[in-house]
Amino acid sequence: MAQRLHYGPAMTGLNFPDQVLLDKLAALLGPQGFITDRDLIMPWLTDWRERYHGESIALLAPGTAGQVASIVQLAAEARVALVPQGGNTGTVAGATPPKDGSALLLSLRRMNRIRSISADDNAVTAEAGVILSDLHDAAAAIGRRFPLSLAAKGSATIGGLVSTNAGGTQVLRFGPMRALVLGIEAVLPDGSLLEGLATLRKDNRGYDLRQLLTGAEGTLGIVTAAALRLVPAVASRAVAWAGLATPQDALTLLRQLEERTGEAVESFELVPANALSLVLDKIPGARAPLEQACPWNVLIEAVDAQGSADPVAALEQALSTAIDQGIVLDATIAASEAQAAALWALRESISEAEKIDGPSLKHDISVPVAEMPAFLDRERQRLEARFPGSRIIAFGHLGDGNIHFNLLPPADADRTAWIDRHGAAASAMVHDLVVAASGSLSAEHGIGQAKLAEFERLTDPVRLNALRSIKRALDPLGIMNPGKLVPLASGDKAQ
Ligand SMILES: Cc1cc2nc3c(=O)[nH]c(=O)nc-3n(C[C@H](O)[C@H](O)[C@H](O)COP(=O)(O)OP(=O)(O)OC[C@H]3O[C@@H](n4cnc5c(N)ncnc54)[C@H](O)[C@@H]3O)c2cc1C
């Protein structure tokens, strides 16, 4: 297995921030944008899952793209690393600075203006620090919607969502962030400002820089704003919860719903009995959606944008046919917005319930959709047999072939000690099984620092070399979020 590398200055040839640089940054940003108060910095030095802790002598919070460009120019001159950060909800510690304090934390949260929004253009231009739920509200105010949502929507920012190519619960119909980004404004590692915010649907001028920056995890530049696609607002929606015996039944149901309701199905989220029990146990106010507990469940959302079809009737009919066929064991359709929200809360609370429950091993995997049911059955058994007492909690976006395949240590074990002892081997086994199934060890969360060693171990050298070449070409000094996403090769030390 690949060694976990230490990415401090000794390895990268970068410098620690000195007083000269700090004075210049303080003068540039003023007290609002140059923060050295430990109490204000501390919450941003640990990742959302609280597994990685970093250090930074200052938190830089620019208010404009011009200030970001000046920060990057100063950092490049001084050869000091920058770690961009949005809402810090990423799950692979991509926004956590290194432990040795060699990097400066660059928060985009103050840049939170919606610069323009147009129903005619079906587009919005939002600064990097705009929070996802605020973008949803702005789109709703003009009769449109931004069709990407996830449980961290109250904190995740546009810059972070672009930089991780976030997925979420509507990928089935609208694709991930990549499919919604029309343009990007970003500061490149030499401090120049790439102005690419035109909301063009067609633009064939060679290499697509906006796609290169999407999913780059801050390693190729700092996203300062993005132009994003909007779609018509929802006229009506139906939210249902169905209980099933197997993941294969869930996939059969999805395909039937697609055939019967056209493009209406936007979300199809798989929830096993053990994930639902965890939510019912840990989240105050959570209530079981069905009378009988079923081995597997799906949360389904079907929508209508034109106001011509009735998604509730369509879903009701399709589910009752599936019950008659024995595919669905039991089902309920929300009778009000409050009930719909309560069903969604069950799904969206799983990560929070896991966090409250204690440490577990997280794997954000994808395999071809048709393979997923067999993968879940077969590999859960193999893992639980190899690590006796451990349990798999496998939930998420079945329709995208993306499941969060998490492993809980045995109930009677000290979880932290168990993970220290078996975690690396268990995760390696999961990733090996995923690769054998032609899958990906990171479906939507990215690589960050948490998956870096496994990414290096399991990635084709041709692909790794191409990534390294792009990184070297755009960031020859290596100041952009070093130690994340792109594993260093020997010879990558800055000259
Ligand atoms: C409860 C919960 C549920 C989640 N569900 C999903 C889900 O369904 N699907 C999914 O895909 N993700 C999910 N996530 C992960 C997370 O919300 C996304 O990765 C999100 O995109 C991160 O946004 P952020 O603003 O918090 O970014 P951060 O965590 O601050 O940063 C993430 C990465 O982007 C970089 N970055 C941030 N801002 C910029 C910028 N302006 N320019 C360049 N680089 C930048 C950082 O350096 C880091 O590498 C979930 C997280 C939580 C906590």
Coordinates of C-alpha atoms and ligand atoms in Angstrom, one line a residue:
M1 CA 0.0 0.0 0.0
A2 CA 1.3 3.5 -0.8
Q3 CA 2.9 5.5 2.0
R4 CA 1.1 8.5 3.4
L5 CA 3.3 11.4 2.3
H6 CA 4.1 14.5 4.2
Y7 CA 3.6 17.5 2.0
G8 CA 5.4 20.2 4.0
P9 CA 8.1 22.5 2.6
A10 CA 10.8 19.9 3.0
M11 CA 9.1 17.9 0.3
T12 CA 7.8 20.6 -1.9
G13 CA 10.6 23.2 -1.8
L14 CA 8.1 25.8 -0.7
N15 CA 8.6 28.3 2.2
F16 CA 6.8 29.0 5.4
P17 CA 5.0 32.3 5.5
D18 CA 7.3 35.0 6.9
Q19 CA 6.6 38.3 8.5
V20 CA 7.3 40.3 5.3
L21 CA 4.6 38.3 3.5
L22 CA 2.1 38.5 6.4
D23 CA 2.6 42.3 6.6
K24 CA 1.9 42.7 2.9
L25 CA -1.2 40.6 3.1
A26 CA -2.5 42.5 6.2
A27 CA -2.1 45.8 4.3
L28 CA -3.9 44.3 1.3
L29 CA -6.8 42.8 3.1
G30 CA -7.4 45.0 6.1
P31 CA -8.7 43.7 9.5
Q32 CA -11.8 42.1 7.9
G33 CA -9.8 40.1 5.5
F34 CA -6.7 39.2 7.4
I35 CA -7.5 37.2 10.5
T36 CA -5.0 36.0 13.0
D37 CA -7.3 35.6 16.0
R38 CA -6.9 31.9 17.0
D39 CA -10.5 31.6 18.1
L40 CA -11.7 32.7 14.7
I41 CA -9.3 30.5 12.8
M42 CA -9.7 27.3 14.8
P43 CA -13.0 26.0 13.5
W44 CA -11.7 26.1 10.0
L45 CA -8.6 24.0 10.7
T46 CA -10.4 20.7 11.1
D47 CA -12.3 18.9 8.3
W48 CA -16.1 18.2 8.6
R49 CA -15.5 14.6 9.7
E50 CA -13.0 15.8 12.3
R51 CA -10.3 13.4 11.2
Y52 CA -7.8 15.8 9.9
H53 CA -6.4 18.8 11.8
G54 CA -4.2 21.5 10.2
E55 CA -2.5 24.7 11.1
S56 CA -2.4 28.1 9.6
I57 CA -0.9 31.3 11.0
A58 CA -3.6 33.4 9.2
L59 CA -6.9 33.1 7.6
L60 CA -7.2 35.2 4.4
A61 CA -10.7 36.3 3.6
P62 CA -10.7 38.5 0.4
G63 CA -13.7 40.4 -0.7
T64 CA -13.0 40.7 -4.4
A65 CA -11.5 38.7 -7.2
G66 CA -8.8 41.5 -7.5
Q67 CA -7.8 40.8 -3.9
V68 CA -7.6 37.1 -4.6
A69 CA -5.3 37.8 -7.6
S70 CA -3.0 40.0 -5.4
I71 CA -2.9 37.3 -2.7
V72 CA -1.9 34.7 -5.2
Q73 CA 0.8 37.0 -6.7
L74 CA 2.2 37.6 -3.2
A75 CA 2.1 33.9 -2.4
A76 CA 3.8 33.0 -5.7
E77 CA 6.6 35.5 -5.1
A78 CA 7.1 34.2 -1.6
R79 CA 6.6 30.6 -2.7
V80 CA 4.1 29.9 0.0
A81 CA 1.2 27.4 -0.3
L82 CA -2.5 28.4 -0.3
V83 CA -5.3 26.2 0.7
P84 CA -8.7 27.5 -0.7
Q85 CA -11.7 26.9 1.5
G86 CA -15.5 27.4 1.1
G87 CA -18.0 26.0 3.6
N88 CA -15.5 23.3 4.8
T89 CA -18.1 20.6 4.3
G90 CA -15.9 18.5 2.0
T91 CA -15.5 14.9 3.2
V92 CA -11.9 14.2 2.0
A93 CA -10.1 17.0 3.9
G94 CA -9.3 18.9 0.7
A95 CA -9.8 22.2 2.5
T96 CA -7.8 21.3 5.6
P97 CA -4.3 22.9 5.6
P98 CA -1.2 20.8 6.4
K99 CA -0.3 20.3 10.1
D100 CA 3.0 22.1 10.0
G101 CA 1.5 25.5 9.4
S102 CA 3.3 26.0 6.1
A103 CA 0.2 27.0 4.1
L104 CA -2.2 30.0 4.4
L105 CA -5.9 29.3 4.6
L106 CA -7.8 31.2 1.9
S107 CA -11.5 31.5 2.6
L108 CA -13.8 32.6 -0.2
R109 CA -16.8 32.9 2.2
R110 CA -16.9 36.7 2.1
M111 CA -17.3 36.7 -1.7
N112 CA -21.0 35.9 -1.5
R113 CA -22.7 38.1 -4.1
I114 CA -25.0 36.9 -6.8
R115 CA -23.7 39.1 -9.6
S116 CA -26.5 38.5 -12.0
I117 CA -29.5 36.2 -12.6
S118 CA -31.6 35.9 -15.7
A119 CA -34.8 33.9 -16.4
D120 CA -34.4 34.6 -20.2
D121 CA -30.8 33.2 -20.1
N122 CA -31.7 30.5 -17.6
A123 CA -28.5 31.3 -15.9
V124 CA -27.0 32.8 -12.7
T125 CA -23.6 34.2 -12.0
A126 CA -22.6 33.7 -8.4
E127 CA -19.4 34.4 -6.5
A128 CA -17.5 31.5 -5.0
G129 CA -18.7 32.1 -1.4
V130 CA -22.5 32.0 -2.2
I131 CA -24.1 29.2 -0.1
L132 CA -26.0 26.6 -2.1
S133 CA -29.3 27.2 -0.3
D134 CA -29.1 30.9 -1.0
L135 CA -28.6 30.1 -4.6
H136 CA -31.7 27.9 -4.5
D137 CA -33.7 30.8 -3.0
A138 CA -32.4 33.3 -5.6
A139 CA -33.4 31.0 -8.5
A140 CA -36.8 30.4 -6.9
A141 CA -37.4 34.1 -6.7
I142 CA -37.3 34.3 -10.5
G143 CA -39.3 31.1 -11.2
R144 CA -36.3 29.0 -11.9
R145 CA -34.3 26.5 -9.9
F146 CA -30.7 25.3 -9.6
P147 CA -31.0 21.5 -10.0
L148 CA -28.2 20.4 -7.6
S149 CA -28.8 19.7 -4.0
L150 CA -27.2 17.9 -1.1
A151 CA -27.5 17.6 2.6
A152 CA -24.8 20.2 3.3
K153 CA -26.7 22.8 1.2
G154 CA -26.8 25.2 4.2
S155 CA -23.0 25.6 4.3
A156 CA -21.5 24.3 1.0
T157 CA -20.4 27.1 -1.3
I158 CA -20.4 27.5 -5.1
G159 CA -16.6 27.5 -5.1
G160 CA -16.4 24.3 -3.2
L161 CA -19.2 22.6 -5.2
V162 CA -17.5 23.6 -8.5
S163 CA -14.0 22.5 -7.2
T164 CA -15.2 19.1 -6.0
N165 CA -17.6 18.6 -9.0
A166 CA -20.3 17.8 -6.4
G167 CA -23.0 15.4 -7.2
G168 CA -26.0 15.1 -4.8
T169 CA -29.5 13.9 -5.2
Q170 CA -30.5 15.1 -8.7
V171 CA -27.6 13.8 -10.8
L172 CA -29.9 11.2 -12.2
R173 CA -31.6 13.8 -14.3
F174 CA -29.3 16.8 -14.4
G175 CA -25.8 15.5 -14.0
P176 CA -23.2 16.7 -11.5
M177 CA -21.8 20.2 -11.1
R178 CA -19.8 19.7 -14.3
A179 CA -23.0 19.6 -16.3
L180 CA -24.3 22.8 -14.8
V181 CA -21.2 25.0 -15.0
L182 CA -21.4 27.4 -18.0
G183 CA -18.5 29.6 -17.1
I184 CA -15.8 30.2 -14.5
E185 CA -13.8 33.2 -13.3
A186 CA -10.7 32.0 -11.5
V187 CA -7.3 33.3 -10.4
L188 CA -4.6 31.0 -11.9
P189 CA -1.5 30.1 -9.9
D190 CA 0.6 33.0 -11.4
G191 CA -2.0 35.5 -10.1
S192 CA -3.6 36.2 -13.4
L193 CA -7.4 36.4 -13.6
L194 CA -9.2 34.1 -16.0
E195 CA -12.4 35.8 -17.0
G196 CA -14.7 33.1 -18.4
L197 CA -18.1 34.0 -17.1
A198 CA -20.0 34.3 -20.4
T199 CA -23.1 32.1 -20.2
L200 CA -22.4 30.4 -23.6
R201 CA -24.1 27.1 -24.4
K202 CA -21.7 26.5 -27.2
D203 CA -18.0 27.5 -27.1
N204 CA -15.5 25.4 -29.1
R205 CA -12.3 27.2 -28.5
G206 CA -10.1 24.2 -27.7
Y207 CA -9.2 23.0 -24.2
D208 CA -12.2 23.6 -21.9
L209 CA -10.6 25.5 -19.0
R210 CA -13.9 25.6 -17.0
Q211 CA -14.0 21.8 -17.1
L212 CA -10.4 21.6 -16.1
L213 CA -11.0 23.8 -13.0
T214 CA -14.2 21.9 -12.2
G215 CA -13.2 19.1 -9.9
A216 CA -9.7 20.4 -9.5
E217 CA -10.0 20.7 -5.7
G218 CA -8.2 24.1 -5.7
T219 CA -5.0 22.5 -7.2
L220 CA -5.0 24.6 -10.4
G221 CA -6.4 28.0 -9.2
I222 CA -8.9 29.8 -7.1
V223 CA -12.5 29.9 -8.4
T224 CA -13.8 33.4 -7.7
A225 CA -17.2 33.1 -9.5
A226 CA -19.2 30.7 -11.7
A227 CA -21.9 31.1 -14.2
L228 CA -24.4 28.3 -13.7
R229 CA -27.4 26.8 -15.6
L230 CA -30.9 27.1 -14.3
V231 CA -34.0 25.1 -15.2
P232 CA -37.7 25.8 -14.9
A233 CA -39.1 25.8 -11.3
V234 CA -41.0 22.8 -10.2
A235 CA -44.8 23.1 -10.7
S236 CA -45.6 20.1 -8.5
R237 CA -43.7 17.2 -7.0
A238 CA -44.3 13.8 -5.5
V239 CA -42.1 12.3 -2.8
A240 CA -42.5 8.7 -1.9
W241 CA -40.8 6.1 0.3
A242 CA -40.9 2.5 -0.7
G243 CA -39.7 -0.7 1.1
L244 CA -38.1 -3.5 -0.8
A245 CA -36.4 -6.8 -0.3
T246 CA -33.2 -6.4 -2.3
P247 CA -31.2 -3.7 -4.2
Q248 CA -32.0 -5.5 -7.4
D249 CA -35.7 -4.9 -6.7
A250 CA -34.8 -1.2 -6.2
L251 CA -33.1 -1.0 -9.6
T252 CA -36.0 -2.9 -11.3
L253 CA -38.3 -0.3 -9.7
L254 CA -36.2 2.6 -11.0
R255 CA -36.3 1.4 -14.6
Q256 CA -40.0 0.8 -14.4
L257 CA -40.6 4.3 -13.0
E258 CA -38.5 5.8 -15.8
E259 CA -40.5 3.9 -18.4
R260 CA -43.8 5.0 -16.9
T261 CA -43.1 8.6 -15.9
G262 CA -40.8 9.7 -18.6
E263 CA -38.2 12.1 -17.2
A264 CA -40.1 12.9 -14.1
V265 CA -38.0 10.9 -11.6
E266 CA -35.2 13.2 -10.4
S267 CA -34.1 11.4 -7.2
F268 CA -33.8 7.8 -6.3
E269 CA -32.0 7.2 -3.1
L270 CA -31.3 3.8 -1.6
V271 CA -31.5 3.5 2.2
P272 CA -30.8 0.1 3.9
A273 CA -32.6 -0.8 7.1
N274 CA -29.5 -0.3 9.2
A275 CA -29.1 3.3 7.9
L276 CA -32.7 4.1 8.7
S277 CA -32.4 2.6 12.2
L278 CA -29.4 4.8 12.8
V279 CA -31.3 7.9 11.8
L280 CA -34.3 6.9 13.9
D281 CA -32.0 6.3 16.8
K282 CA -29.8 9.3 16.6
I283 CA -31.8 12.2 15.1
P284 CA -34.4 13.8 17.3
G285 CA -37.9 13.8 15.8
A286 CA -37.2 11.2 13.1
R287 CA -40.1 8.9 12.5
A288 CA -40.3 5.5 10.7
P289 CA -41.9 6.1 7.3
L290 CA -43.5 2.7 6.9
E291 CA -45.3 0.4 9.4
Q292 CA -43.1 -2.6 8.6
A293 CA -39.3 -2.4 8.6
C294 CA -38.0 -3.5 5.2
P295 CA -34.5 -4.7 4.4
W296 CA -34.1 -1.9 1.8
N297 CA -35.9 1.3 1.1
V298 CA -35.8 4.0 -1.6
L299 CA -36.7 7.6 -1.4
I300 CA -38.2 8.7 -4.8
E301 CA -38.9 12.2 -6.0
A302 CA -40.8 12.8 -9.2
V303 CA -41.5 16.3 -10.5
D304 CA -43.4 18.2 -13.1
A305 CA -42.2 21.5 -14.4
Q306 CA -45.0 22.3 -16.9
G307 CA -47.9 21.9 -14.6
S308 CA -49.5 19.5 -17.2
A309 CA -48.9 16.2 -15.5
D310 CA -49.7 15.0 -12.0
P311 CA -46.5 13.3 -10.6
V312 CA -48.4 12.1 -7.5
A313 CA -50.9 10.2 -9.6
A314 CA -48.1 8.8 -11.8
L315 CA -46.1 7.7 -8.9
E316 CA -49.1 6.2 -7.1
Q317 CA -50.0 4.1 -10.1
A318 CA -46.4 3.0 -10.8
L319 CA -45.9 2.0 -7.1
S320 CA -49.1 0.1 -6.9
T321 CA -48.3 -1.9 -10.0
A322 CA -44.8 -2.6 -8.5
I323 CA -46.6 -3.8 -5.2
D324 CA -48.8 -6.1 -7.3
Q325 CA -45.7 -7.5 -9.0
G326 CA -44.0 -8.2 -5.6
I327 CA -41.2 -5.7 -6.4
V328 CA -42.2 -3.3 -3.7
L329 CA -43.2 -4.5 -0.2
D330 CA -44.8 -1.3 1.1
A331 CA -44.9 2.3 0.1
T332 CA -46.1 5.7 1.1
I333 CA -46.5 9.0 -0.8
A334 CA -46.2 12.3 1.1
A335 CA -49.5 14.0 1.3
S336 CA -48.1 17.4 2.1
E337 CA -44.9 19.5 1.8
A338 CA -44.2 18.8 5.5
Q339 CA -44.4 15.1 4.9
A340 CA -42.2 15.3 1.9
A341 CA -39.7 17.3 3.9
A342 CA -39.8 14.7 6.7
L343 CA -39.1 11.9 4.2
W344 CA -36.2 13.8 2.7
A345 CA -34.9 14.6 6.2
L346 CA -34.6 10.8 6.9
R347 CA -32.3 10.5 3.9
E348 CA -30.3 13.7 4.4
S349 CA -29.7 12.9 8.1
I350 CA -27.8 9.7 7.5
S351 CA -24.3 11.3 7.4
E352 CA -25.1 13.4 10.5
A353 CA -26.4 10.2 12.3
E354 CA -23.2 8.4 11.3
K355 CA -21.2 11.2 12.7
I356 CA -23.1 11.2 16.0
D357 CA -22.8 7.4 16.2
G358 CA -19.0 7.5 16.1
P359 CA -16.1 6.8 13.7
S360 CA -16.6 4.5 10.8
L361 CA -14.8 3.9 7.5
K362 CA -16.2 5.9 4.6
H363 CA -16.1 4.9 1.0
D364 CA -17.7 6.9 -1.8
I365 CA -17.7 4.4 -4.6
S366 CA -19.2 4.0 -8.0
V367 CA -19.6 0.9 -10.3
P368 CA -21.7 0.6 -13.4
V369 CA -25.3 0.9 -12.4
A370 CA -26.4 -2.5 -13.5
E371 CA -23.6 -4.1 -11.4
M372 CA -24.4 -2.3 -8.2
P373 CA -27.1 -4.7 -6.8
A374 CA -24.8 -7.7 -7.1
F375 CA -21.8 -5.7 -5.9
L376 CA -23.7 -4.7 -2.7
D377 CA -24.8 -8.3 -1.9
R378 CA -21.5 -10.0 -2.8
E379 CA -19.0 -7.6 -1.4
R380 CA -20.9 -6.8 1.8
Q381 CA -20.7 -10.5 2.6
R382 CA -17.0 -10.8 1.7
L383 CA -16.1 -7.8 3.9
E384 CA -18.2 -8.8 6.9
A385 CA -16.6 -12.3 6.6
R386 CA -13.0 -10.9 6.4
F387 CA -13.6 -8.5 9.3
P388 CA -15.9 -10.4 11.7
G389 CA -18.4 -8.3 13.5
S390 CA -18.1 -5.4 11.2
R391 CA -21.2 -4.1 9.3
I392 CA -21.6 -2.4 6.0
I393 CA -24.0 0.6 5.8
A394 CA -24.5 1.2 2.0
F395 CA -26.7 4.1 1.0
G396 CA -27.0 6.7 -1.6
H397 CA -27.5 7.4 -5.3
L398 CA -28.4 4.0 -6.7
G399 CA -29.5 5.5 -10.0
D400 CA -26.0 7.0 -10.6
G401 CA -24.2 3.8 -9.5
N402 CA -22.8 5.7 -6.6
I403 CA -23.2 4.3 -3.1
H404 CA -21.6 5.4 0.2
F405 CA -20.3 2.0 1.2
N406 CA -19.3 2.6 4.8
L407 CA -18.0 0.1 7.3
L408 CA -18.8 0.1 11.0
P409 CA -16.4 -1.6 13.4
P410 CA -17.9 -4.4 15.5
A411 CA -20.4 -3.2 18.1
D412 CA -18.3 -4.3 21.1
A413 CA -15.0 -2.8 19.7
D414 CA -13.3 0.5 20.6
R415 CA -14.0 2.1 17.3
T416 CA -10.9 4.3 17.0
A417 CA -8.6 1.4 18.1
W418 CA -10.3 -0.9 15.6
I419 CA -9.9 1.6 12.8
D420 CA -6.3 2.2 13.6
R421 CA -5.7 -1.5 13.5
H422 CA -7.8 -2.7 10.6
G423 CA -8.9 0.5 8.8
A424 CA -6.2 0.6 6.1
A425 CA -6.7 -3.0 5.2
A426 CA -10.5 -2.8 5.1
S427 CA -10.5 0.3 2.9
A428 CA -7.9 -1.2 0.6
M429 CA -10.1 -4.3 0.3
V430 CA -13.1 -2.2 -0.6
H431 CA -11.2 -0.2 -3.1
D432 CA -9.7 -3.3 -4.7
L433 CA -13.2 -4.8 -5.1
V434 CA -14.3 -1.5 -6.7
V435 CA -11.5 -1.5 -9.1
A436 CA -12.1 -5.1 -10.0
A437 CA -15.7 -4.1 -10.8
S438 CA -14.4 -1.3 -13.1
G439 CA -15.5 1.3 -10.6
S440 CA -14.2 4.4 -9.0
L441 CA -12.9 4.9 -5.5
S442 CA -14.2 8.5 -5.5
A443 CA -17.6 8.9 -7.1
E444 CA -18.5 12.4 -6.0
H445 CA -16.4 13.5 -2.9
G446 CA -13.1 13.9 -4.7
I447 CA -9.6 12.8 -3.5
G448 CA -8.4 15.5 -1.2
Q449 CA -5.8 14.2 1.3
A450 CA -8.0 11.4 2.6
K451 CA -7.9 9.3 -0.6
L452 CA -4.6 10.5 -2.0
A453 CA -2.5 7.4 -1.2
E454 CA -5.2 5.0 -2.4
F455 CA -5.7 7.1 -5.5
E456 CA -2.0 6.8 -6.3
R457 CA -1.9 3.1 -5.5
L458 CA -4.8 2.2 -7.7
T459 CA -4.6 4.6 -10.6
D460 CA -3.1 3.8 -14.0
P461 CA 0.3 5.5 -14.4
V462 CA -0.8 6.9 -17.7
R463 CA -3.6 8.8 -16.1
L464 CA -1.5 9.9 -13.1
N465 CA 1.2 11.2 -15.4
A466 CA -1.3 13.2 -17.4
L467 CA -2.7 14.8 -14.1
R468 CA 0.9 15.6 -13.0
S469 CA 1.7 17.2 -16.3
I470 CA -1.4 19.4 -16.2
K471 CA -0.5 20.4 -12.6
R472 CA 3.1 21.2 -13.4
A473 CA 2.1 23.2 -16.5
L474 CA -0.4 25.4 -14.6
D475 CA 1.2 25.5 -11.2
P476 CA 5.0 25.1 -11.7
L477 CA 5.7 26.3 -8.2
G478 CA 3.2 23.9 -6.6
I479 CA 1.6 26.6 -4.4
M480 CA -2.0 25.6 -5.0
N481 CA -3.3 23.2 -2.4
P482 CA -0.3 20.9 -2.4
G483 CA -0.8 17.4 -1.0
K484 CA -4.4 17.2 -2.4
L485 CA -5.7 15.3 -5.4
V486 CA -2.4 15.1 -7.4
P487 CA 0.2 12.8 -5.8
L488 CA 3.7 14.3 -6.1
A489 CA 6.2 12.5 -8.3
S490 CA 9.9 12.5 -7.6
G491 CA 11.3 15.7 -9.2
D492 CA 8.2 17.7 -8.4
K493 CA 10.0 19.8 -5.8
A494 CA 9.9 23.5 -6.8
Q495 CA 13.2 24.8 -8.1
Ligands
LIG1 C1 -23.9 16.1 5.3 C2 -23.1 16.2 4.0 C3 -23.7 15.7 2.9 C4 -23.0 15.7 1.7 N1 -23.6 15.2 0.6 C5 -22.9 15.3 -0.6 C6 -23.5 14.7 -1.8 O1 -24.6 14.2 -1.8 N2 -22.8 14.9 -2.9 C7 -21.5 15.4 -3.0 O2 -20.9 15.5 -4.1 N3 -20.9 15.9 -1.9 C8 -21.6 15.9 -0.7 N4 -21.0 16.4 0.4 C9 -19.6 16.9 0.4 C10 -19.6 18.5 0.3 O3 -20.8 19.1 0.6 C11 -19.2 18.9 -1.1 O4 -17.9 18.4 -1.4 C12 -19.2 20.4 -1.4 O5 -19.0 20.6 -2.7 C13 -18.1 21.1 -0.6 O6 -18.3 22.5 -0.7 P1 -17.6 23.5 0.4 O7 -17.9 24.9 0.0 O8 -17.9 23.1 1.8 O9 -16.1 23.2 0.0 P2 -14.8 22.9 1.0 O10 -15.1 21.7 1.8 O11 -14.5 24.2 1.7 O12 -13.7 22.6 -0.1 C14 -13.8 21.5 -0.9 C15 -12.6 21.5 -1.8 O13 -12.8 22.5 -2.8 C16 -11.7 23.4 -2.7 N5 -12.2 24.8 -2.8 C17 -13.2 25.3 -2.0 N6 -13.5 26.5 -2.5 C18 -12.7 26.8 -3.6 C19 -12.5 27.8 -4.5 N7 -13.3 28.9 -4.4 N8 -11.6 27.7 -5.5 C20 -10.8 26.6 -5.6 N9 -11.0 25.6 -4.7 C21 -11.9 25.6 -3.8 C22 -11.0 23.1 -1.3 O14 -9.6 23.5 -1.3 C23 -11.3 21.7 -1.2 O15 -10.3 20.9 -1.9 C24 -21.7 16.3 1.6 C25 -21.1 16.8 2.8 C26 -21.8 16.8 4.0 C27 -21.2 17.4 5.2

